[in-house]
């Protein structure tokens, strides 16, 4: 099973930036596609950004396109989410998740196709 640990959350004013980090370990962790999700209080968990292994492609939610960038350092087995021009509506707990490549072709931003999850990191954006 893959273990995922997020870090880098915090509090920032609107317009600011944060970079989240997700470090993966465990059997098969280097072979998985990865994604970032977020969950605000009282709302369902939603997909934010997805990265296929080997740079096969990225997918972003419309709400973050042009502001967020997902990337991967394969040598460190680490995935990043660079978040710029943050808005108060970006406030949420952010989670990274991993899935096997055979799920490629299924909705990349749907929680139902991800088995492995981190514990989450809080991001708070004030106006």
mmCIF file of C-alpha atoms in Angstrom, residues 14-115:
data_model
loop_
_atom_site.group_PDB
_atom_site.id
_atom_site.type_symbol
_atom_site.label_atom_id
_atom_site.label_comp_id
_atom_site.label_asym_id
_atom_site.label_seq_id
_atom_site.Cartn_x
_atom_site.Cartn_y
_atom_site.Cartn_z
ATOM 1 C CA UNK A 14 -5.725 36.755 -0.746
ATOM 2 C CA UNK A 15 -3.402 37.088 -3.713
ATOM 3 C CA UNK A 16 -0.635 35.190 -1.964
ATOM 4 C CA UNK A 17 0.997 31.872 -2.783
ATOM 5 C CA UNK A 18 1.646 28.531 -1.130
ATOM 6 C CA UNK A 19 3.334 25.344 -2.264
ATOM 7 C CA UNK A 20 2.010 22.044 -0.994
ATOM 8 C CA UNK A 21 4.183 18.935 -0.933
ATOM 9 C CA UNK A 22 3.113 15.301 -1.007
ATOM 10 C CA UNK A 23 5.741 12.667 -0.311
ATOM 11 C CA UNK A 24 4.943 9.103 -1.313
ATOM 12 C CA UNK A 25 6.365 5.832 -0.038
ATOM 13 C CA UNK A 26 5.506 2.173 -0.125
ATOM 14 C CA UNK A 27 5.214 -0.548 -2.709
ATOM 15 C CA UNK A 28 4.242 0.737 -6.128
ATOM 16 C CA UNK A 29 4.308 4.382 -5.104
ATOM 17 C CA UNK A 30 6.511 5.381 -8.015
ATOM 18 C CA UNK A 31 4.121 3.915 -10.571
ATOM 19 C CA UNK A 32 0.963 5.776 -9.623
ATOM 20 C CA UNK A 33 -0.809 8.734 -11.091
ATOM 21 C CA UNK A 34 -1.434 11.414 -8.475
ATOM 22 C CA UNK A 35 -3.952 14.133 -7.758
ATOM 23 C CA UNK A 36 -4.754 16.874 -5.300
ATOM 24 C CA UNK A 37 -8.215 17.219 -3.799
ATOM 25 C CA UNK A 38 -9.666 19.678 -1.315
ATOM 26 C CA UNK A 39 -12.557 19.778 1.082
ATOM 27 C CA UNK A 40 -14.031 22.930 2.559
ATOM 28 C CA UNK A 41 -16.252 22.834 5.664
ATOM 29 C CA UNK A 42 -19.707 21.573 4.797
ATOM 30 C CA UNK A 43 -18.753 20.738 1.234
ATOM 31 C CA UNK A 44 -17.885 17.578 -0.638
ATOM 32 C CA UNK A 45 -14.296 16.714 -1.468
ATOM 33 C CA UNK A 46 -13.438 17.966 -4.943
ATOM 34 C CA UNK A 47 -10.624 17.291 -7.365
ATOM 35 C CA UNK A 48 -8.219 20.160 -7.999
ATOM 36 C CA UNK A 49 -5.349 18.874 -10.115
ATOM 37 C CA UNK A 50 -4.144 15.591 -11.615
ATOM 38 C CA UNK A 51 -0.810 14.430 -12.980
ATOM 39 C CA UNK A 52 -0.244 11.233 -14.935
ATOM 40 C CA UNK A 53 3.027 9.425 -14.346
ATOM 41 C CA UNK A 54 5.817 10.163 -16.778
ATOM 42 C CA UNK A 55 4.367 13.550 -17.643
ATOM 43 C CA UNK A 56 1.603 11.976 -19.689
ATOM 44 C CA UNK A 57 -0.660 14.866 -18.915
ATOM 45 C CA UNK A 58 -2.279 17.148 -16.373
ATOM 46 C CA UNK A 59 -5.871 18.056 -15.655
ATOM 47 C CA UNK A 60 -7.112 20.978 -13.589
ATOM 48 C CA UNK A 61 -10.455 21.969 -12.198
ATOM 49 C CA UNK A 62 -11.838 25.067 -13.889
ATOM 50 C CA UNK A 63 -11.748 26.936 -10.587
ATOM 51 C CA UNK A 64 -7.942 26.733 -10.368
ATOM 52 C CA UNK A 65 -6.811 26.795 -14.010
ATOM 53 C CA UNK A 66 -4.098 29.365 -14.570
ATOM 54 C CA UNK A 67 -3.445 29.701 -10.830
ATOM 55 C CA UNK A 68 -2.402 26.231 -9.636
ATOM 56 C CA UNK A 69 0.326 23.993 -11.048
ATOM 57 C CA UNK A 70 0.885 20.328 -10.234
ATOM 58 C CA UNK A 71 4.353 18.878 -10.717
ATOM 59 C CA UNK A 72 6.440 15.894 -9.721
ATOM 60 C CA UNK A 73 10.016 15.215 -8.689
ATOM 61 C CA UNK A 74 10.424 11.559 -9.552
ATOM 62 C CA UNK A 75 13.813 11.278 -7.878
ATOM 63 C CA UNK A 76 12.279 12.360 -4.575
ATOM 64 C CA UNK A 77 8.970 10.580 -5.203
ATOM 65 C CA UNK A 78 7.296 13.869 -4.356
ATOM 66 C CA UNK A 79 4.399 15.774 -5.883
ATOM 67 C CA UNK A 80 3.884 19.511 -5.528
ATOM 68 C CA UNK A 81 0.938 21.846 -5.860
ATOM 69 C CA UNK A 82 2.013 25.424 -6.473
ATOM 70 C CA UNK A 83 -0.889 27.719 -5.663
ATOM 71 C CA UNK A 84 -0.751 31.335 -6.791
ATOM 72 C CA UNK A 85 -3.260 34.186 -6.685
ATOM 73 C CA UNK A 86 -5.047 32.484 -3.825
ATOM 74 C CA UNK A 87 -8.633 33.421 -3.065
ATOM 75 C CA UNK A 88 -10.688 33.029 0.123
ATOM 76 C CA UNK A 89 -12.727 30.346 -1.659
ATOM 77 C CA UNK A 90 -9.559 28.240 -1.904
ATOM 78 C CA UNK A 91 -9.719 27.732 1.871
ATOM 79 C CA UNK A 92 -9.952 23.990 2.544
ATOM 80 C CA UNK A 93 -8.114 20.917 3.723
ATOM 81 C CA UNK A 94 -5.995 19.729 0.807
ATOM 82 C CA UNK A 95 -5.325 16.034 0.240
ATOM 83 C CA UNK A 96 -3.082 14.197 -2.144
ATOM 84 C CA UNK A 97 -4.189 10.867 -3.552
ATOM 85 C CA UNK A 98 -2.758 8.160 -5.762
ATOM 86 C CA UNK A 99 -4.160 5.583 -8.151
ATOM 87 C CA UNK A 100 -2.776 2.927 -10.438
ATOM 88 C CA UNK A 101 -2.337 3.849 -14.124
ATOM 89 C CA UNK A 102 -4.925 1.291 -15.205
ATOM 90 C CA UNK A 103 -7.555 3.761 -14.006
ATOM 91 C CA UNK A 104 -6.438 6.211 -16.641
ATOM 92 C CA UNK A 105 -9.479 6.973 -18.767
ATOM 93 C CA UNK A 106 -11.689 7.274 -15.720
ATOM 94 C CA UNK A 107 -12.531 10.696 -14.309
ATOM 95 C CA UNK A 108 -9.198 11.967 -12.982
ATOM 96 C CA UNK A 109 -10.811 14.379 -10.546
ATOM 97 C CA UNK A 110 -13.330 11.991 -9.025
ATOM 98 C CA UNK A 111 -12.603 10.613 -5.559
ATOM 99 C CA UNK A 112 -14.104 7.227 -6.418
ATOM 100 C CA UNK A 113 -11.065 6.088 -8.391
ATOM 101 C CA UNK A 114 -8.457 6.748 -5.708
ATOM 102 C CA UNK A 115 -7.521 4.223 -3.059
#
